[in-house]
Short mmCIF file of C-alpha atoms and ligand atoms in Angstrom, two decimals:
data_model
loop_
_atom_site.label_atom_id
_atom_site.label_comp_id
_atom_site.label_asym_id
_atom_site.label_seq_id
_atom_site.Cartn_x
_atom_site.Cartn_y
_atom_site.Cartn_z
CA MET U 1 17.55 1.36 18.26
CA ALA U 2 21.74 0.38 17.88
CA GLY U 3 23.89 3.42 16.64
CA ALA U 4 25.22 2.02 13.19
CA SER U 5 28.33 4.43 12.59
CA GLU U 6 27.99 8.28 13.55
CA GLY U 7 24.46 10.64 12.59
CA VAL U 8 22.92 6.92 11.34
CA VAL U 9 20.42 4.56 13.75
CA GLU U 10 18.90 1.70 12.29
CA LEU U 11 15.30 1.99 13.22
CA GLY U 12 13.31 -1.54 14.38
CA SER U 13 13.14 -4.23 15.99
CA HIS U 14 15.01 -6.25 12.37
CA PRO U 15 17.29 -4.19 11.22
CA ARG U 16 17.43 -4.52 7.56
CA PRO U 17 20.63 -5.84 7.66
CA GLU U 18 23.26 -5.11 4.69
CA ARG U 19 24.65 -8.70 4.06
CA ALA U 20 22.52 -12.26 4.28
CA LEU U 21 19.22 -12.43 5.44
CA PRO U 22 18.00 -15.43 7.13
CA PRO U 23 17.71 -19.32 5.60
CA CYS U 24 14.52 -19.43 4.23
CA ALA U 25 12.49 -21.62 1.58
CA LEU U 26 9.67 -19.28 -0.55
CA VAL U 27 7.38 -20.89 -1.42
CA ILE U 28 4.69 -18.79 -4.08
CA PHE U 29 1.40 -19.70 -4.99
CA GLY U 30 0.63 -18.86 -8.01
CA GLY U 31 4.23 -18.19 -9.37
CA ALA U 32 3.49 -17.91 -12.25
CA GLY U 33 0.72 -15.52 -12.35
CA ASP U 34 0.97 -11.52 -13.11
CA LEU U 35 1.86 -10.37 -9.69
CA SER U 36 4.78 -12.67 -9.38
CA ARG U 37 6.04 -12.13 -12.86
CA ARG U 38 5.83 -8.05 -12.17
CA LYS U 39 6.25 -7.73 -8.50
CA LEU U 40 7.51 -10.84 -6.60
CA LEU U 41 10.38 -11.99 -9.23
CA PRO U 42 11.43 -8.78 -9.91
CA ALA U 43 12.16 -7.81 -5.54
CA LEU U 44 13.59 -10.68 -5.43
CA TYR U 45 16.37 -10.29 -8.21
CA ASN U 46 16.91 -6.92 -7.11
CA ILE U 47 17.39 -8.24 -3.43
CA SER U 48 19.29 -10.86 -4.84
CA LEU U 49 21.53 -7.36 -7.26
CA ASP U 50 22.15 -7.31 -3.37
CA ARG U 51 23.94 -9.88 -2.51
CA LYS U 52 21.20 -10.12 0.66
CA LEU U 53 19.86 -13.25 0.04
CA SER U 54 21.41 -16.42 1.98
CA GLU U 55 22.61 -19.14 0.23
CA HIS U 56 20.02 -21.63 2.22
CA PHE U 57 17.99 -19.12 -0.03
CA VAL U 58 15.29 -21.20 -2.78
CA ILE U 59 11.88 -20.29 -4.22
CA LEU U 60 9.56 -22.84 -5.40
CA ALA U 61 6.93 -21.58 -7.46
CA PHE U 62 3.38 -23.59 -7.07
CA SER U 63 1.01 -23.34 -9.72
CA MET U 64 -1.29 -24.59 -11.99
CA GLU U 65 0.81 -24.15 -15.65
CA ASP U 66 2.64 -26.50 -17.21
CA LEU U 67 5.68 -25.92 -16.16
CA ASP U 68 9.69 -27.13 -15.23
CA ASP U 69 12.24 -26.05 -13.90
CA GLU U 70 13.79 -24.61 -17.04
CA SER U 71 10.83 -23.04 -18.86
CA TYR U 72 9.63 -21.28 -15.21
CA ARG U 73 13.85 -19.65 -15.62
CA ALA U 74 12.33 -18.10 -18.49
CA LEU U 75 9.17 -16.77 -17.69
CA ALA U 76 10.86 -15.92 -14.73
CA ARG U 77 13.10 -13.69 -16.96
CA LYS U 78 10.80 -12.38 -18.74
CA GLY U 79 9.22 -10.37 -16.26
CA ILE U 80 12.10 -9.73 -14.26
CA GLU U 81 13.77 -8.02 -18.26
CA GLU U 82 10.17 -6.12 -18.55
CA HIS U 83 9.63 -5.43 -14.63
CA SER U 84 12.82 -5.61 -13.14
CA ARG U 85 13.96 -1.58 -11.18
CA ARG U 86 17.47 -2.45 -12.64
CA PRO U 87 18.11 -3.75 -15.87
CA LEU U 88 18.88 -7.36 -15.81
CA THR U 89 22.45 -8.24 -16.31
CA ALA U 90 23.99 -12.06 -17.31
CA GLU U 91 25.80 -11.99 -14.17
CA GLY U 92 22.81 -10.57 -12.11
CA TRP U 93 20.81 -13.47 -13.49
CA ARG U 94 23.50 -16.16 -13.05
CA SER U 95 23.71 -16.25 -9.62
CA PHE U 96 19.88 -15.56 -9.25
CA ALA U 97 18.78 -18.00 -12.48
CA PRO U 98 19.58 -21.68 -9.90
CA MET U 99 17.57 -21.12 -6.87
CA LEU U 100 14.64 -21.03 -9.37
CA HIS U 101 12.23 -23.98 -9.22
CA TYR U 102 9.30 -24.95 -9.98
CA ALA U 103 6.53 -27.45 -8.75
CA ARG U 104 3.42 -27.78 -10.74
CA GLY U 105 0.10 -28.44 -8.70
CA ARG U 106 -3.88 -27.74 -8.11
CA PHE U 107 -4.20 -25.62 -4.98
CA THR U 108 -7.26 -27.80 -3.81
CA GLU U 109 -6.31 -31.80 -4.57
CA PRO U 110 -5.16 -32.76 -1.74
CA ALA U 111 -2.66 -35.60 -3.67
CA ASP U 112 -0.87 -32.61 -5.01
CA TYR U 113 -0.05 -31.52 -1.76
CA GLN U 114 1.44 -34.51 -0.73
CA LYS U 115 3.92 -33.67 -3.78
CA LEU U 116 4.94 -30.29 -3.00
CA LYS U 117 5.09 -31.98 0.37
CA LYS U 118 8.44 -33.76 -0.97
CA THR U 119 10.06 -31.38 -3.33
CA VAL U 120 9.46 -28.94 -0.25
CA ALA U 121 12.00 -31.33 1.83
CA GLU U 122 14.24 -31.75 -1.21
CA LEU U 123 14.98 -28.54 -1.48
CA ASP U 124 15.67 -27.86 2.17
CA ARG U 125 17.42 -30.14 2.26
CA GLN U 126 19.53 -29.05 -1.60
CA TYR U 127 19.62 -25.79 0.63
CA ALA U 128 19.99 -26.99 4.13
CA THR U 129 17.39 -24.52 4.71
CA GLY U 130 16.56 -25.20 8.57
CA GLY U 131 12.97 -25.86 7.22
CA ASP U 132 11.73 -22.42 7.53
CA HIS U 133 9.06 -21.97 5.16
CA ALA U 134 7.07 -18.82 3.72
CA PHE U 135 4.44 -19.52 1.92
CA TYR U 136 3.25 -16.78 -0.24
CA PHE U 137 0.03 -16.98 -1.41
CA ALA U 138 -0.32 -14.96 -4.69
CA ILE U 139 -4.07 -16.07 -5.21
CA PRO U 140 -6.73 -15.12 -5.37
CA PRO U 141 -8.87 -14.39 -1.83
CA ASP U 142 -11.04 -17.93 -2.61
CA PHE U 143 -8.43 -20.02 -2.46
CA ILE U 144 -6.39 -19.02 0.59
CA ASP U 145 -8.65 -21.58 2.65
CA SER U 146 -7.66 -23.85 0.22
CA CYS U 147 -4.14 -23.58 0.42
CA SER U 148 -4.12 -23.66 3.67
CA ALA U 149 -6.50 -26.39 4.46
CA GLY U 150 -4.17 -28.07 1.86
CA LEU U 151 -1.21 -26.95 3.43
CA LYS U 152 -2.81 -28.18 6.62
CA ASP U 153 -3.24 -31.78 6.15
CA ALA U 154 -0.07 -31.87 4.88
CA ALA U 155 1.39 -31.01 8.13
CA MET U 156 3.66 -29.34 6.38
CA ILE U 157 2.24 -25.69 9.24
CA THR U 158 4.62 -25.81 12.38
CA ARG U 159 3.82 -23.14 15.53
CA PRO U 160 5.57 -20.60 15.89
CA GLN U 161 5.60 -21.66 20.12
CA THR U 162 7.89 -24.51 18.77
CA GLY U 163 10.30 -21.27 16.90
CA ARG U 164 12.17 -22.36 14.51
CA PRO U 165 11.33 -24.12 12.06
CA PHE U 166 9.31 -20.96 11.03
CA THR U 167 6.30 -21.06 8.60
CA ARG U 168 4.68 -17.78 7.22
CA VAL U 169 1.78 -17.08 4.96
CA VAL U 170 1.71 -13.93 3.41
CA ILE U 171 -1.56 -12.15 1.84
CA GLU U 172 -2.23 -10.47 -0.35
CA LYS U 173 -5.32 -7.80 -0.74
CA PRO U 174 -8.36 -7.48 -1.31
CA ALA U 175 -8.58 -10.33 0.99
CA GLY U 176 -12.68 -10.31 1.19
CA HIS U 177 -14.72 -7.65 -0.64
CA ASP U 178 -16.59 -6.10 2.63
CA LEU U 179 -16.09 -7.05 6.43
CA ALA U 180 -18.16 -10.09 6.63
CA SER U 181 -16.40 -11.62 3.59
CA ALA U 182 -12.90 -10.29 5.35
CA SER U 183 -13.82 -11.55 9.26
CA GLU U 184 -14.58 -15.19 7.69
CA ILE U 185 -11.23 -15.22 5.78
CA ASN U 186 -9.28 -14.30 9.23
CA ASP U 187 -11.55 -16.54 10.80
CA ARG U 188 -10.33 -19.41 8.99
CA LEU U 189 -6.72 -18.06 8.62
CA SER U 190 -6.56 -18.47 12.43
CA ARG U 191 -7.50 -22.50 12.09
CA TYR U 192 -4.40 -22.52 10.81
CA PHE U 193 -2.09 -20.35 11.82
CA ASP U 194 -1.72 -17.33 14.20
CA GLU U 195 -1.56 -14.34 14.27
CA GLN U 196 2.40 -13.72 14.60
CA GLN U 197 3.02 -16.17 11.11
CA ILE U 198 0.27 -14.02 9.15
CA PHE U 199 1.78 -11.23 6.76
CA ARG U 200 -0.48 -9.04 5.32
CA ILE U 201 0.32 -7.13 2.62
CA ASP U 202 -0.65 -3.31 2.59
CA HIS U 203 2.97 -2.92 -0.51
CA TYR U 204 2.00 0.95 0.80
CA LEU U 205 4.03 -0.05 3.68
CA GLY U 206 6.85 -1.39 1.79
CA LYS U 207 7.76 2.91 0.16
CA GLU U 208 10.10 3.79 1.56
CA THR U 209 9.01 7.13 1.50
CA VAL U 210 5.76 6.18 3.61
CA GLU U 211 8.05 5.02 6.21
CA ASN U 212 9.56 7.54 6.22
CA LEU U 213 6.46 9.37 7.63
CA MET U 214 6.58 8.81 10.96
CA VAL U 215 10.61 9.42 11.33
CA LEU U 216 9.40 13.04 9.80
CA ARG U 217 7.21 12.86 12.22
CA PHE U 218 8.77 11.72 15.33
CA ALA U 219 12.80 11.48 14.63
CA ASN U 220 12.30 15.64 13.80
CA ALA U 221 11.08 18.65 16.26
CA VAL U 222 9.38 21.00 14.75
CA PHE U 223 6.65 18.77 13.50
CA GLU U 224 5.13 17.05 16.65
CA PRO U 225 4.18 20.18 18.74
CA LEU U 226 2.42 21.75 15.23
CA TRP U 227 0.99 18.54 15.00
CA SER U 228 -2.94 18.90 15.81
CA ALA U 229 -6.75 20.66 15.42
CA ARG U 230 -4.79 23.25 16.91
CA PHE U 231 -2.82 24.18 14.27
CA ILE U 232 -3.29 22.43 11.24
CA ASP U 233 -6.74 23.63 9.42
CA HIS U 234 -6.76 20.22 7.35
CA VAL U 235 -5.75 17.60 5.64
CA GLN U 236 -5.33 16.62 1.70
CA ILE U 237 -4.07 12.77 0.89
CA THR U 238 -4.24 12.34 -3.33
CA VAL U 239 -3.14 9.24 -4.71
CA ALA U 240 -3.73 9.47 -8.45
CA GLU U 241 -2.71 6.97 -10.95
CA ARG U 242 -2.27 7.96 -14.48
CA ASP U 243 -2.97 4.06 -15.60
CA GLY U 244 -6.42 2.86 -16.17
CA VAL U 245 -7.58 -0.20 -15.23
CA GLY U 246 -5.37 -2.14 -18.00
CA SER U 247 -5.63 -5.52 -18.48
CA ARG U 248 -7.05 -5.83 -15.02
CA GLY U 249 -10.55 -5.65 -15.59
CA GLY U 250 -12.25 -9.10 -14.58
CA TYR U 251 -10.50 -7.74 -11.18
CA TYR U 252 -12.01 -4.45 -11.09
CA GLU U 253 -15.39 -4.95 -11.67
CA GLY U 254 -15.50 -7.20 -8.92
CA ALA U 255 -13.71 -4.39 -6.67
CA GLY U 256 -13.36 -0.44 -7.37
CA ALA U 257 -10.94 2.10 -5.97
CA LEU U 258 -13.11 1.97 -3.12
CA ARG U 259 -11.99 -1.45 -1.91
CA ASP U 260 -9.22 -1.50 -3.97
CA MET U 261 -7.51 1.84 -2.45
CA VAL U 262 -9.42 3.29 -0.38
CA GLN U 263 -9.60 0.48 2.45
CA SER U 264 -5.89 -0.28 1.96
CA HIS U 265 -3.43 2.22 0.64
CA LEU U 266 -5.29 5.81 1.88
CA LEU U 267 -6.32 4.32 5.04
CA SER U 268 -2.85 3.39 5.67
CA LEU U 269 -1.56 6.83 4.89
CA LEU U 270 -3.68 7.96 6.26
CA CYS U 271 -3.20 6.64 9.91
CA MET U 272 0.52 7.54 9.35
CA ILE U 273 -0.12 11.17 9.64
CA ALA U 274 -2.54 10.54 12.34
CA MET U 275 -1.47 8.66 14.90
CA GLU U 276 -0.29 9.16 18.36
CA PRO U 277 3.88 8.16 18.50
CA PRO U 278 4.20 5.32 19.30
CA TRP U 279 5.85 4.12 22.44
CA THR U 280 8.99 2.06 21.03
CA THR U 281 8.90 0.71 16.73
CA ASP U 282 7.88 -2.99 17.56
CA ALA U 283 5.56 -4.25 15.67
CA ASP U 284 3.25 -4.32 17.84
CA ALA U 285 3.38 -0.99 19.56
CA VAL U 286 3.34 0.72 15.95
CA ARG U 287 -0.30 -1.15 15.13
CA ASP U 288 -1.68 -0.04 18.39
CA ALA U 289 -1.22 3.58 17.86
CA LYS U 290 -3.25 2.90 13.50
CA LEU U 291 -5.48 0.78 14.88
CA ASP U 292 -6.39 3.97 17.29
CA VAL U 293 -6.77 6.03 14.30
CA LEU U 294 -8.95 3.21 12.98
CA ARG U 295 -10.81 3.26 15.76
CA SER U 296 -11.36 7.14 15.82
CA LEU U 297 -13.15 7.06 12.48
CA HIS U 298 -15.97 9.06 12.72
CA PRO U 299 -18.64 6.26 10.92
CA LEU U 300 -20.34 8.14 7.66
CA GLU U 301 -24.17 8.05 7.80
CA PRO U 302 -25.97 7.40 4.53
CA GLU U 303 -26.08 11.17 4.82
CA ASP U 304 -22.52 11.58 5.08
CA VAL U 305 -22.35 9.22 1.78
CA ALA U 306 -24.07 11.01 0.44
CA GLN U 307 -22.46 14.85 0.82
CA TRP U 308 -19.51 14.16 1.70
CA VAL U 309 -18.47 11.18 -0.38
CA VAL U 310 -17.45 11.03 -4.00
CA ARG U 311 -17.80 8.24 -6.39
CA GLY U 312 -16.85 8.93 -10.36
CA GLN U 313 -16.27 6.40 -13.22
CA TYR U 314 -13.99 7.50 -15.90
CA SER U 315 -14.78 8.42 -19.08
CA GLU U 316 -12.97 8.78 -22.68
CA GLY U 317 -10.59 11.85 -22.51
CA LEU U 318 -7.12 12.22 -23.04
CA VAL U 319 -4.11 11.29 -20.69
CA GLU U 320 -0.78 13.72 -21.80
CA GLY U 321 -2.04 14.28 -25.03
CA GLU U 322 -2.74 10.46 -25.91
CA LYS U 323 -6.57 9.91 -26.32
CA VAL U 324 -7.38 6.75 -23.67
CA ARG U 325 -10.80 5.08 -23.92
CA GLY U 326 -13.41 5.15 -21.28
CA TYR U 327 -13.79 2.05 -18.11
CA ARG U 328 -16.17 1.38 -19.69
CA GLN U 329 -15.01 0.30 -23.20
CA GLU U 330 -12.38 -1.37 -21.29
CA ASP U 331 -11.38 -4.51 -21.84
CA ARG U 332 -13.90 -7.29 -18.97
CA ILE U 333 -15.83 -4.18 -17.95
CA ALA U 334 -19.59 -4.10 -18.20
CA PRO U 335 -20.48 -1.92 -20.75
CA ASP U 336 -22.92 -0.22 -18.49
CA SER U 337 -20.73 -1.01 -15.15
CA SER U 338 -20.90 1.30 -12.71
CA VAL U 339 -18.05 0.29 -9.89
CA GLU U 340 -16.06 3.30 -9.12
CA THR U 341 -12.29 3.88 -10.29
CA PHE U 342 -12.30 7.26 -8.32
CA VAL U 343 -13.54 8.46 -4.89
CA ALA U 344 -12.81 11.59 -3.46
CA LEU U 345 -14.25 11.16 0.82
CA ARG U 346 -13.87 14.06 3.80
CA CYS U 347 -13.30 12.31 6.66
CA PHE U 348 -12.92 12.52 10.92
CA VAL U 349 -11.03 11.30 13.37
CA GLU U 350 -12.95 11.66 16.15
CA ASN U 351 -9.92 12.52 19.05
CA TRP U 352 -8.00 14.92 20.95
CA ARG U 353 -5.92 15.64 18.36
CA TRP U 354 -7.84 16.40 15.50
CA ALA U 355 -10.80 17.32 16.95
CA GLY U 356 -12.77 19.36 13.98
CA VAL U 357 -9.55 18.72 11.55
CA PRO U 358 -11.45 17.14 8.15
CA PHE U 359 -9.87 15.23 5.54
CA TYR U 360 -9.41 14.66 2.92
CA LEU U 361 -8.97 12.09 0.68
CA ARG U 362 -9.61 11.46 -2.84
CA THR U 363 -7.83 8.68 -5.60
CA GLY U 364 -8.53 7.69 -9.36
CA LYS U 365 -6.90 6.12 -12.42
CA ARG U 366 -6.60 7.32 -15.76
CA MET U 367 -6.27 10.96 -13.21
CA ALA U 368 -3.83 13.88 -15.46
CA LYS U 369 -1.00 12.49 -13.83
CA ARG U 370 0.74 10.36 -11.16
CA ALA U 371 0.89 11.45 -8.03
CA THR U 372 0.44 10.43 -4.92
CA GLU U 373 0.95 13.36 -1.87
CA ILE U 374 0.13 14.24 1.91
CA ALA U 375 -0.58 18.09 2.09
CA ILE U 376 -0.79 19.31 5.63
CA GLN U 377 -2.48 22.81 5.44
CA PHE U 378 -1.22 24.90 8.38
CA ASN U 379 -4.30 27.14 10.00
CA ALA U 380 -5.30 31.12 8.13
CA LEU U 381 -3.01 34.61 9.50
CA PRO U 382 -5.12 36.21 12.12
CA ARG U 383 -6.08 38.94 10.38
CA ILE U 384 -3.82 41.95 11.17
CA LEU U 385 -0.76 42.42 11.10
CA PHE U 386 0.81 41.64 6.93
CA ASN U 387 -2.21 39.71 6.18
CA ALA U 388 -4.64 42.78 7.22
CA ARG U 389 -5.42 43.36 3.77
CA PRO U 390 -9.43 41.95 2.88
CA ARG U 391 -9.24 41.67 -0.84
CA ALA U 392 -5.19 39.55 -0.35
CA PRO U 393 -5.29 37.51 2.18
CA LEU U 394 -2.00 35.93 2.58
CA PRO U 395 -2.07 31.89 1.70
CA PRO U 396 -1.32 29.21 4.44
CA ASN U 397 1.36 27.63 5.54
CA VAL U 398 1.33 23.91 3.50
CA LEU U 399 3.46 20.88 3.68
CA THR U 400 3.63 19.26 1.32
CA ILE U 401 4.68 14.86 1.50
CA ARG U 402 5.49 13.86 -2.06
CA ILE U 403 5.41 10.06 -1.17
CA GLN U 404 5.36 9.35 -4.92
CA PRO U 405 7.35 10.20 -7.59
CA ASP U 406 10.24 12.92 -6.98
CA GLU U 407 9.79 11.84 -3.42
CA GLY U 408 10.26 14.79 -1.36
CA LEU U 409 8.99 17.47 1.05
CA ALA U 410 8.09 21.21 0.33
CA LEU U 411 6.93 24.22 2.65
CA SER U 412 5.59 27.23 1.47
CA ILE U 413 5.70 29.68 3.07
CA ILE U 414 5.83 33.09 2.88
CA SER U 415 8.53 36.16 2.06
CA ARG U 416 9.48 38.78 1.08
CA THR U 417 10.40 39.29 -2.51
CA ALA U 418 13.72 41.29 -2.92
CA GLY U 419 13.15 44.65 -4.79
CA GLU U 420 10.74 47.43 -4.02
CA PRO U 421 8.11 47.99 -2.72
CA VAL U 422 7.72 45.59 -0.60
CA ARG U 423 5.51 42.21 -1.72
CA LEU U 424 5.37 39.03 -0.09
CA SER U 425 4.26 36.50 -1.67
CA PRO U 426 4.59 32.51 -1.17
CA ILE U 427 7.40 29.66 -1.52
CA ASN U 428 8.75 26.65 -1.96
CA VAL U 429 11.25 25.41 0.33
CA ASP U 430 11.90 22.60 -1.42
CA PHE U 431 13.62 18.17 -0.99
CA HIS U 432 13.90 15.73 -2.76
CA PHE U 433 14.66 12.35 -0.95
CA LYS U 434 17.67 10.31 -2.82
CA THR U 435 16.40 9.22 -5.09
CA GLU U 436 16.87 5.11 -5.76
CA SER U 437 14.68 2.96 -2.95
CA PRO U 438 13.89 -0.47 -3.18
CA ASP U 439 10.57 -0.84 -4.61
CA ALA U 440 8.46 -2.24 -2.05
CA TYR U 441 8.01 -5.55 -2.73
CA GLU U 442 11.59 -5.63 -1.61
CA THR U 443 11.06 -3.88 1.58
CA LEU U 444 8.34 -6.09 2.09
CA LEU U 445 9.98 -9.33 1.27
CA CYS U 446 12.64 -8.66 3.52
CA ASP U 447 10.77 -7.94 6.22
CA VAL U 448 8.73 -11.56 6.07
CA MET U 449 11.87 -13.35 5.78
CA LEU U 450 12.98 -11.52 8.95
CA GLY U 451 9.99 -12.14 10.15
CA ASP U 452 9.05 -8.27 11.58
CA GLN U 453 5.29 -7.92 11.16
CA THR U 454 5.44 -3.53 11.58
CA LEU U 455 4.53 -2.62 8.45
CA PHE U 456 1.96 -5.84 7.22
CA MET U 457 -1.32 -5.12 8.88
CA ARG U 458 -2.59 -6.88 11.67
CA ARG U 459 -6.60 -8.61 11.72
CA ASP U 460 -8.28 -5.88 14.17
CA THR U 461 -6.70 -3.00 11.87
CA VAL U 462 -7.80 -4.44 8.74
CA GLU U 463 -11.34 -5.09 9.99
CA ALA U 464 -11.14 -1.66 11.44
CA ALA U 465 -10.88 -0.28 8.07
CA TRP U 466 -13.49 -2.58 6.68
CA ARG U 467 -15.91 -1.24 8.70
CA PHE U 468 -15.06 2.52 7.95
CA VAL U 469 -15.86 1.65 3.64
CA GLN U 470 -18.44 -0.70 4.83
CA ASN U 471 -21.08 1.94 5.68
CA ILE U 472 -19.84 3.31 2.57
CA ARG U 473 -20.80 1.03 0.13
CA ASP U 474 -23.67 0.47 2.40
CA ALA U 475 -25.07 4.00 1.28
CA TRP U 476 -23.97 2.81 -1.87
CA GLU U 477 -26.17 0.13 -2.17
CA ALA U 478 -28.83 1.40 -0.57
CA ALA U 479 -28.92 4.24 -3.46
CA PRO U 480 -28.11 3.00 -6.81
CA ALA U 481 -26.92 5.99 -8.35
CA GLU U 482 -24.54 6.18 -12.21
CA PRO U 483 -20.90 7.55 -10.85
CA ALA U 484 -20.14 10.83 -11.91
CA PHE U 485 -18.36 10.62 -15.05
CA TYR U 486 -15.02 12.65 -15.20
CA SER U 487 -13.17 12.61 -18.31
CA ALA U 488 -9.44 10.71 -18.23
CA GLY U 489 -6.81 12.76 -17.83
CA SER U 490 -8.21 15.13 -15.52
CA TRP U 491 -8.85 15.84 -11.81
CA GLY U 492 -11.86 13.30 -10.63
CA PRO U 493 -15.36 14.85 -11.21
CA VAL U 494 -16.21 18.33 -10.72
CA GLU U 495 -18.88 16.76 -7.81
CA SER U 496 -14.75 16.39 -6.38
CA ALA U 497 -14.69 19.79 -6.08
CA LEU U 498 -17.92 20.88 -5.15
CA MET U 499 -17.68 18.98 -2.86
CA ILE U 500 -14.46 20.58 -0.94
CA ALA U 501 -15.58 23.56 -1.91
CA ALA U 502 -18.31 23.50 0.33
CA ASP U 503 -16.20 23.23 3.40
CA ARG U 504 -15.01 27.07 2.21
CA ARG U 505 -11.20 24.62 0.76
CA SER U 506 -10.32 23.61 -2.87
CA TRP U 507 -7.66 20.56 -3.73
CA ARG U 508 -4.02 21.35 -4.23
CA VAL U 509 -3.82 22.00 -8.06
CA PHE U 510 -0.76 19.83 -9.15
C1 LIG W 1 -2.63 -1.60 -6.43
C2 LIG W 1 -4.19 -2.11 -6.94
O1 LIG W 1 -2.67 -2.15 -4.64
O2 LIG W 1 -1.98 -0.47 -6.36
C3 LIG W 1 -3.76 -1.34 -7.83
O3 LIG W 1 -4.67 -2.63 -6.43
C4 LIG W 1 -3.06 0.14 -8.09
O4 LIG W 1 -4.41 -1.01 -8.56
C5 LIG W 1 -1.84 0.17 -7.16
O5 LIG W 1 -2.66 0.71 -9.47
C6 LIG W 1 -0.91 0.45 -6.97
O6 LIG W 1 0.37 1.51 -7.03
P1 LIG W 1 1.45 2.07 -6.36
O7 LIG W 1 3.06 1.44 -6.02
O8 LIG W 1 1.86 2.12 -8.21
O9 LIG W 1 1.13 3.70 -6.66
#
């Protein structure tokens, strides 16, 4: 860590620069697709607005659509207009648009890689990139192998041992649909790339509030001494989405909430809360600490799954006063689909720090509101002194970390209300973080260019997460059943409330 100005320290081995990122040609496979239009191009536009991009930076979209540079720029412009964090301005567009180029090609056609290689070489010359390349695979996982092989056969992959020029590859989640397919993809990737070249995205790790969890825990003296089974009763992690499956029905039918959200985002949040302090902020030290958490998760046996995992699906209902369809009525969804859009579960991190502390996780689409939040509930007070009234126990202290929206931190404490007689009631010490954070993809794309893997999933971590969810999938597949239905706009099926009630606890109310 290096002091930047008084009271401000920069984090990580590659502090994100205020100004230029290193030279690089970013080749986006599937550059005309949904992810590019909604996330990648708006993120790159915002990085450009901040004037961080190197003058030796260029974007080349490689995709099957019949486009050229001009029509691709028009498509990009529309995506940015619709999805950018900050509005598109004439000036911003003037400096961003010329960086965008398009190469049409098929992911499985060797001849198209030869053309791609030629185009990249021309851009390398034109922009003086120094031959540094990042390949972003914004494509379905089935193509990962053929795209990697295409690049290899066209001799477009350098090994990192040679230093510069670098070749990096960015992989989107979910890479695989179970443990076996995820490790097969990883095996294949490792034939073409070294682990240091592979950047596996879990975009939750790029959210500033998620990154801030480590800072909260390890840059403050007040939390860590309390951060264990000795003082914590339980932890709740909620990732609630208001939106339904939208236009992604085709993908979602093969995924479901367990693969789409729990395997990645929820377990990542769990790791941030439960990990031991890493000895340095270097990528591998941080990822080792997360891996330890995943390895400590108590594997769920089929009887645990039956009792402690709830699989739900939304039916029609009202979301903020608007009537919305049920999951089975959504586009590209089987009318009898039993895919889950909601999961709630209880798990244990079996190590010295967390022995006996339940972690309750829940996520769902079409919930009452959008809210990602972690609540740490501290132990109940002894039943003496202020807490001696048998029928009115004082509520325990809860530390709530709001990841999105309305990012912030609240600590509920007990205080005396004003006036007579003496009454005690909970009050919230509430703090709102500054709002204008970069989008997760902005942070992650900068880190790819900087070569900082801290916020990316390492192979062993991804597989450990799959191992945990695999038991759940196996139990579901061994005993197929209808999901528990919940009305859109609610907080999930009643089974979820009953699950936590069986432990004499309840979900937090928002
Ligand atoms: C994605 C999932 O990874 O995360 C989506 O595939 C989900 O289904 C999205 O909607 C949620 O991300 P965020 O940043 O909107 O909370």
